[in-house]
mmCIF file of C-alpha atoms and ligand atoms in Angstrom:
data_model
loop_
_atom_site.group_PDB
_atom_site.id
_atom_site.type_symbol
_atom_site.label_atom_id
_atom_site.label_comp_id
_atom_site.label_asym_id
_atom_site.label_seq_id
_atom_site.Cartn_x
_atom_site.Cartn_y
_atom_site.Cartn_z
ATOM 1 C CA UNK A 1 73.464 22.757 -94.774
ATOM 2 C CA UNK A 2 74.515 23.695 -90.962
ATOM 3 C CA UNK A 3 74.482 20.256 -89.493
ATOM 4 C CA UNK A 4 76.939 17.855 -90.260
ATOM 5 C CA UNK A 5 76.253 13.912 -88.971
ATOM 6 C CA UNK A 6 78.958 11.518 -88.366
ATOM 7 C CA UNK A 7 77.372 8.659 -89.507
ATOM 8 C CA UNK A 8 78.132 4.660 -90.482
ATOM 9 C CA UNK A 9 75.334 2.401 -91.488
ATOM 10 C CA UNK A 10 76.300 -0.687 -89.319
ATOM 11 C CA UNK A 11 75.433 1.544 -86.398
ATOM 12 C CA UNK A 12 71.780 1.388 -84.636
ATOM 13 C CA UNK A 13 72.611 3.869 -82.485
ATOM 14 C CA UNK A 14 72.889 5.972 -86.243
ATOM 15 C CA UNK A 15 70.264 4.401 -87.828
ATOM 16 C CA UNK A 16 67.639 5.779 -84.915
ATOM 17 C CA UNK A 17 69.181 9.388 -85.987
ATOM 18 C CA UNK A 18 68.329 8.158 -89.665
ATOM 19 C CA UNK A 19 64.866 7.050 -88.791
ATOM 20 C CA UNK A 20 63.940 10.367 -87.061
ATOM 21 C CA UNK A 21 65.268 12.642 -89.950
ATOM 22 C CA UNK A 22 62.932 10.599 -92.315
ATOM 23 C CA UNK A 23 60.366 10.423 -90.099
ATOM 24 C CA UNK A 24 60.631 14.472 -89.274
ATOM 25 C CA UNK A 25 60.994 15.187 -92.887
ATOM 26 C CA UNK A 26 64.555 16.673 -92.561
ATOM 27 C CA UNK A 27 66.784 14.059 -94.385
ATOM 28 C CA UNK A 28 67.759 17.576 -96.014
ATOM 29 C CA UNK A 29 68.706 19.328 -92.923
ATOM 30 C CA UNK A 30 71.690 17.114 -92.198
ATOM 31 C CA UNK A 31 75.085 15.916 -94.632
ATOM 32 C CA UNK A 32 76.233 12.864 -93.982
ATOM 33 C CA UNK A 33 79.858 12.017 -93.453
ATOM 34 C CA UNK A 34 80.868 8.571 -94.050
ATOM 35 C CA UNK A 35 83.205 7.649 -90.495
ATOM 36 C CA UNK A 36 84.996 4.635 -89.806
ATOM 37 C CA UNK A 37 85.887 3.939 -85.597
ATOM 38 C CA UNK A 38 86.140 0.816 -83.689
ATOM 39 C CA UNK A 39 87.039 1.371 -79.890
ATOM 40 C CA UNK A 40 90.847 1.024 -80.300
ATOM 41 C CA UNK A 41 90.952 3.832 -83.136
ATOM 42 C CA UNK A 42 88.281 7.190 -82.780
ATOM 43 C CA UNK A 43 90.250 8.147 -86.334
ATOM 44 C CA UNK A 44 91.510 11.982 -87.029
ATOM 45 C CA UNK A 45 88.678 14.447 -86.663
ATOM 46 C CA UNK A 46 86.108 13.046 -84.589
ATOM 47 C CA UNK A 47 87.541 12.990 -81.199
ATOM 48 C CA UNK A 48 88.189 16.757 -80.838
ATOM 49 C CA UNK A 49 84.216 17.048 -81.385
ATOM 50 C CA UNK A 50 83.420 14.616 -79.339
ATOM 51 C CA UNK A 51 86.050 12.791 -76.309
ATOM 52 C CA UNK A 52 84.536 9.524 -76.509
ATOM 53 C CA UNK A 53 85.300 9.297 -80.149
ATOM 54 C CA UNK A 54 81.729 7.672 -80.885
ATOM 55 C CA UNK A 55 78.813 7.577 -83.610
ATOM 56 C CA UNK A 56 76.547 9.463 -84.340
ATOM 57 C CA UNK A 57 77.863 12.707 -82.971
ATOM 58 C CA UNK A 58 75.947 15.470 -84.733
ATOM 59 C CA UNK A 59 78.239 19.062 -85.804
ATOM 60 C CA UNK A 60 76.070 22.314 -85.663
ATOM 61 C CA UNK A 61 77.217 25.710 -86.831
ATOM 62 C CA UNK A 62 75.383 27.410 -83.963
ATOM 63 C CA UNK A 63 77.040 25.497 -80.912
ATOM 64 C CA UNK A 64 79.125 22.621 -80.174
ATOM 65 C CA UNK A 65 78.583 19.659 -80.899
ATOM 66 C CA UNK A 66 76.152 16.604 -79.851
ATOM 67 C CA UNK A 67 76.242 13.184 -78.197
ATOM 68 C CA UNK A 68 75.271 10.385 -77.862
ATOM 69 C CA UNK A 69 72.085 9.349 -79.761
ATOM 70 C CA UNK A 70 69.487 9.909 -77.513
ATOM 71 C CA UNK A 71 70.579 13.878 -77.231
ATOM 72 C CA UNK A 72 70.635 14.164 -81.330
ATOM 73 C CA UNK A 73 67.479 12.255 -81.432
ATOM 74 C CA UNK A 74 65.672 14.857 -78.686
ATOM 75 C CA UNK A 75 67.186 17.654 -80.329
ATOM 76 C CA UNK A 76 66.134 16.612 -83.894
ATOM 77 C CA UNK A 77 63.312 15.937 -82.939
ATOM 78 C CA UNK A 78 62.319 19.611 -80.694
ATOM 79 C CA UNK A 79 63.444 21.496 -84.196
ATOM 80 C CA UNK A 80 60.750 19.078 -85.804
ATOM 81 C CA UNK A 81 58.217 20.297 -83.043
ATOM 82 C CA UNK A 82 58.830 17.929 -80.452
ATOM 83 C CA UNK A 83 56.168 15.333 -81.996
ATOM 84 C CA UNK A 84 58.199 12.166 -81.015
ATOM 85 C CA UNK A 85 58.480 13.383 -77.639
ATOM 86 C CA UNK A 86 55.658 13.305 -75.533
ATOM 87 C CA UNK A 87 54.946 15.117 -72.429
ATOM 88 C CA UNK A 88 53.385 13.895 -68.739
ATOM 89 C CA UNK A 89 54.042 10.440 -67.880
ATOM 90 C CA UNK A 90 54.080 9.188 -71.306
ATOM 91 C CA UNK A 91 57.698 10.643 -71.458
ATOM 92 C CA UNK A 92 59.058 8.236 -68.478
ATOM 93 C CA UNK A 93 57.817 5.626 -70.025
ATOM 94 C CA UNK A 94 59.177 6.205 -73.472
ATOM 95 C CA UNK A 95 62.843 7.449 -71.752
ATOM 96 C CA UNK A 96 62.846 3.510 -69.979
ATOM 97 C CA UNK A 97 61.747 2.003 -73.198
ATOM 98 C CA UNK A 98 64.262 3.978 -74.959
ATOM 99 C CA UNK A 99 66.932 3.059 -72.227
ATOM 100 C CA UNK A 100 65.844 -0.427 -72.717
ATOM 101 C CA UNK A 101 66.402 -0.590 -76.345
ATOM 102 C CA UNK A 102 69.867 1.340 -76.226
ATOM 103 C CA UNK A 103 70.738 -1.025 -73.384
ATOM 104 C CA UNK A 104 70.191 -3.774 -75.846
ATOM 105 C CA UNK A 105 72.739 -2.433 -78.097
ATOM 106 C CA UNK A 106 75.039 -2.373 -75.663
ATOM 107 C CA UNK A 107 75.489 -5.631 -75.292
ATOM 108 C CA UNK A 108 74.907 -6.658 -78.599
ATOM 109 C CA UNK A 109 77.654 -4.498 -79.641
ATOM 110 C CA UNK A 110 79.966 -5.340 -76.375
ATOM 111 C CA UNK A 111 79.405 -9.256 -77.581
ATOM 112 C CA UNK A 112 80.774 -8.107 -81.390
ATOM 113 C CA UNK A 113 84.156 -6.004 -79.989
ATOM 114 C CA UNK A 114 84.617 -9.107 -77.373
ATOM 115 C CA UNK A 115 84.829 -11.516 -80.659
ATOM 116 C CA UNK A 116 86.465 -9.043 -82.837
ATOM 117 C CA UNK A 117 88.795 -6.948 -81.122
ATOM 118 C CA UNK A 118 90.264 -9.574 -78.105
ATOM 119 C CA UNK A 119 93.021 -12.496 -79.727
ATOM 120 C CA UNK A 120 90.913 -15.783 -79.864
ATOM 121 C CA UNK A 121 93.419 -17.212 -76.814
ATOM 122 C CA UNK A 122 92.052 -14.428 -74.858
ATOM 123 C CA UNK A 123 88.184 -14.447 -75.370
ATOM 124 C CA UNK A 124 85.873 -15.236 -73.023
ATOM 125 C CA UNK A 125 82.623 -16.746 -73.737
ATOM 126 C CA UNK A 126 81.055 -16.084 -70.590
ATOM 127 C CA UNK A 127 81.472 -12.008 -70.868
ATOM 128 C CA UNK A 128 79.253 -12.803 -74.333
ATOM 129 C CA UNK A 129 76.555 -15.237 -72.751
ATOM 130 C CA UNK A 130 76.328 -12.048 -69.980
ATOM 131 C CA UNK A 131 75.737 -9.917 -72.332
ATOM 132 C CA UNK A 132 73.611 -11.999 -74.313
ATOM 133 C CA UNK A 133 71.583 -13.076 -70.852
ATOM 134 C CA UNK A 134 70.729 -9.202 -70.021
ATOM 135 C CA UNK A 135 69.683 -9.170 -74.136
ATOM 136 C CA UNK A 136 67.470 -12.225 -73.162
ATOM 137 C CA UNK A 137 66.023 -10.186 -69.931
ATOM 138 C CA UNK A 138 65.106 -6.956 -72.149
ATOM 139 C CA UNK A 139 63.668 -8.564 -74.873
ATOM 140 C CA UNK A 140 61.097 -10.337 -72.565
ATOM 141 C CA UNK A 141 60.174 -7.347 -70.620
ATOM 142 C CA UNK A 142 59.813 -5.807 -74.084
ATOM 143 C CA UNK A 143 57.487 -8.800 -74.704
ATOM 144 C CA UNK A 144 55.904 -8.998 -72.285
ATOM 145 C CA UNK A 145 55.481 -5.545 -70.506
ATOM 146 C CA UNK A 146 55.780 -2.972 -73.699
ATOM 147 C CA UNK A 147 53.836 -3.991 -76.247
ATOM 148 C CA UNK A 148 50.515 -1.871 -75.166
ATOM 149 C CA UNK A 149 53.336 1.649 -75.286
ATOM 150 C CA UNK A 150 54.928 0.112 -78.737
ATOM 151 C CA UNK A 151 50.633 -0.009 -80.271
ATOM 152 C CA UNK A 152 50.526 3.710 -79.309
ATOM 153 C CA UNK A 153 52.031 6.322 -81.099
ATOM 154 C CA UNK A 154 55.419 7.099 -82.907
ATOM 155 C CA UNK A 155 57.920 8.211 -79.948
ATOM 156 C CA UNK A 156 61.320 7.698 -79.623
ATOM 157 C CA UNK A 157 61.303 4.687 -77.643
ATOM 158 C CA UNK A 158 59.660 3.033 -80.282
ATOM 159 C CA UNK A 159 62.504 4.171 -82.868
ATOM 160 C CA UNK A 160 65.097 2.814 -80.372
ATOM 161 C CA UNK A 161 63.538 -0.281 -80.684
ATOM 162 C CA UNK A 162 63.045 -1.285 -83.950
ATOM 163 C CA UNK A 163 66.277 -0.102 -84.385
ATOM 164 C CA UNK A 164 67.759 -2.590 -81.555
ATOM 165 C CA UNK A 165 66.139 -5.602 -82.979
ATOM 166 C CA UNK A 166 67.175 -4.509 -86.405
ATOM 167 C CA UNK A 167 70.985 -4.778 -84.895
ATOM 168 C CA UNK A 168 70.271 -8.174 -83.194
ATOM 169 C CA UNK A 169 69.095 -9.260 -86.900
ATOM 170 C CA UNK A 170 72.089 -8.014 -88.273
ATOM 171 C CA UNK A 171 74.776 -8.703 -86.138
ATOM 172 C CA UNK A 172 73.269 -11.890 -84.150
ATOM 173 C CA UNK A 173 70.977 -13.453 -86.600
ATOM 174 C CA UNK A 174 71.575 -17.420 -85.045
ATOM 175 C CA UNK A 175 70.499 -16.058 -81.643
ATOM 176 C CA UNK A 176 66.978 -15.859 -83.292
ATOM 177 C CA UNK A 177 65.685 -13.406 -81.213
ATOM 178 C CA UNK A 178 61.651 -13.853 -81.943
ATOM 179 C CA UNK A 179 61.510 -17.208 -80.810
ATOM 180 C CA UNK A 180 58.735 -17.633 -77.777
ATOM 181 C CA UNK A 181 58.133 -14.144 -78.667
ATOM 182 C CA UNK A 182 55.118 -13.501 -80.901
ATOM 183 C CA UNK A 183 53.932 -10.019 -79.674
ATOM 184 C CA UNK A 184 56.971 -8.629 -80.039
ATOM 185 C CA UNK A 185 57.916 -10.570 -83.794
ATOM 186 C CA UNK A 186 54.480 -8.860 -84.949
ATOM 187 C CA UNK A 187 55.244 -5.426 -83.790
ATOM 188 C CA UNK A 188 59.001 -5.241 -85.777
ATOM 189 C CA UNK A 189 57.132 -7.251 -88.924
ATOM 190 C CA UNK A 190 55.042 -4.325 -88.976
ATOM 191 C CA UNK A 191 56.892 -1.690 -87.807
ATOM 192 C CA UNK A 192 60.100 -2.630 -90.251
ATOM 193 C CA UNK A 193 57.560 -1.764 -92.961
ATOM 194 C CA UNK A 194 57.915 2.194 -92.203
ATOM 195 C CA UNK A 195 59.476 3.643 -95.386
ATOM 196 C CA UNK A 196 61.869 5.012 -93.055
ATOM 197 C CA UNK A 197 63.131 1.363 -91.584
ATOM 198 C CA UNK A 198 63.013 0.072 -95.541
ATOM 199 C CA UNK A 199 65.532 3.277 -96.151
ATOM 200 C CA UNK A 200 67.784 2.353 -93.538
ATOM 201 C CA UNK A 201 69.265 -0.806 -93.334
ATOM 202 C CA UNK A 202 72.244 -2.215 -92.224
ATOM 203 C CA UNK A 203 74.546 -3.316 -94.507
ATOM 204 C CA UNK A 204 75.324 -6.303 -96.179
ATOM 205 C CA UNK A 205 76.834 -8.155 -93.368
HETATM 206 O O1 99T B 301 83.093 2.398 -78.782
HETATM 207 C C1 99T B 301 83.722 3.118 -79.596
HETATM 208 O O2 99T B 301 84.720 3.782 -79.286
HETATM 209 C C2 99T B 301 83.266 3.198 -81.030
HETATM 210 N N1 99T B 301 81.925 2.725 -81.171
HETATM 211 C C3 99T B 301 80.901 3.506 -81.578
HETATM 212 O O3 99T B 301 81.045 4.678 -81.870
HETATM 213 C C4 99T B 301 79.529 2.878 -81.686
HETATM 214 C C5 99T B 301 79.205 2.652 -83.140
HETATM 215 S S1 99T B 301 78.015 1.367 -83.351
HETATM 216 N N2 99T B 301 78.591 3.821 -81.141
HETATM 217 C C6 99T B 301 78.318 3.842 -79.837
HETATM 218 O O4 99T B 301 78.778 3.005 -79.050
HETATM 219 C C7 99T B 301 77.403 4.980 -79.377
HETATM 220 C C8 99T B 301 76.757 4.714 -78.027
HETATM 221 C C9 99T B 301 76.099 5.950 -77.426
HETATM 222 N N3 99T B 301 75.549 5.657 -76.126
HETATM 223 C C10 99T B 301 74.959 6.513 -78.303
HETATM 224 O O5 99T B 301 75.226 7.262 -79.240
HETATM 225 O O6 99T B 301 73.782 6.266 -78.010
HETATM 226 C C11 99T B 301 78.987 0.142 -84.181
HETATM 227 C C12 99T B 301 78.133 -1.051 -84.488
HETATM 228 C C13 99T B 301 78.824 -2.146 -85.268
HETATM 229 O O7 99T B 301 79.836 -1.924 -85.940
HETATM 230 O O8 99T B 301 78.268 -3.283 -85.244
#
């Protein structure tokens, strides 16, 4: 096996690598190396393969190595054929709906470090209702605007965001994100139903 994936299953930004290797048939391809970082601590090997000390970062034999998600997911995806990736304007579309989704795990994730990682005299609630506000924005544009591009075929926007509501589910389950939302509830039901969602969960949390 050449490639090597640092992986941990709270991540979404791992769990769209995850869905692509199942859904390209190469769950073979890749090992998987359990990795533990939090933004204070990259741990011992992981930062000389990649300077921002985040997961997934993917280790090849045949060149160095790749970052951030959307890179390993392209890549995985070209030595699959490129199916997930479509060409003309289709691809702008799925690179803002991708953008959109990874933006959304931004600040979900940015809302967890504020409450875990800042002394509870120090934390602010406003930088989380921010962060929860532009959540709140991108889930209605992905309501409202997306839904005909999420009907259409598998791409890797679509990935992105079943994987981003997946984290909001985990992470933020009282925020109930499908409330007022019924287009976009229907779409994940359905969608979380793709063997390669049911074989990738989060963790207990
Ligand atoms: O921020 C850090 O230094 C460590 N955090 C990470 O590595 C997180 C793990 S998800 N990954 C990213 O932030 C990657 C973002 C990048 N743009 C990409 O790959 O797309 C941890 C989730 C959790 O524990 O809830």
């Amino acid at each position: 096996m050449s490639m090597r994936l640092f992986h941990a299953p709270a991540s979404p930004y791992v769990r769209k690598v995850m869905v692509l290797l199942h859904e390209t048939g190469q769950t073979d391809a890749v090992e998987i190396l359990p990795t533990v970082v939090s933004p204070m601590d990259a741990g011992p090997t992981l930062p000389a393969l990649n300077p921002l000390g985040k997961l997934p970062t993917l280790e090849r034999a045949d060149g160095p190595a790749l970052y951030d998600s959307r890179v390993i997911c392209r890549y995985l995806d070209d030595l699959a054929g490129g199916r997930l990736s479509p060409s003309g304007p289709r691809l702008w579309d799925m690179l803002t709906l991708e953008a959109t989704a990874d933006g959304i795990m931004d600040a979900a994730i940015l809302m967890v470090y504020e409450n875990r990682l800042r002394p509870a005299e120090k934390a602010m609630d406003s930088i989380v209702e921010a962060q929860w506000a532009k959540i709140v924005r991108a889930l209605d544009v992905l309501d409202g605007r997306w839904l005909g591009h999420l009907a259409g075929p598998l791409d890797l926007g679509q990935i992105a965001v079943g994987c981003a509501l997946g984290y909001l589910d985990f992470r933020h389950p009282g925020r109930d994100w499908r409330r007022g939302r019924p287009g976009l509830t229907e779409w994940m039901a359905r969608f979380s139903e793709r063997p390669s969602m049911q074989a990738t969960p989060p963790p207990e949390a």
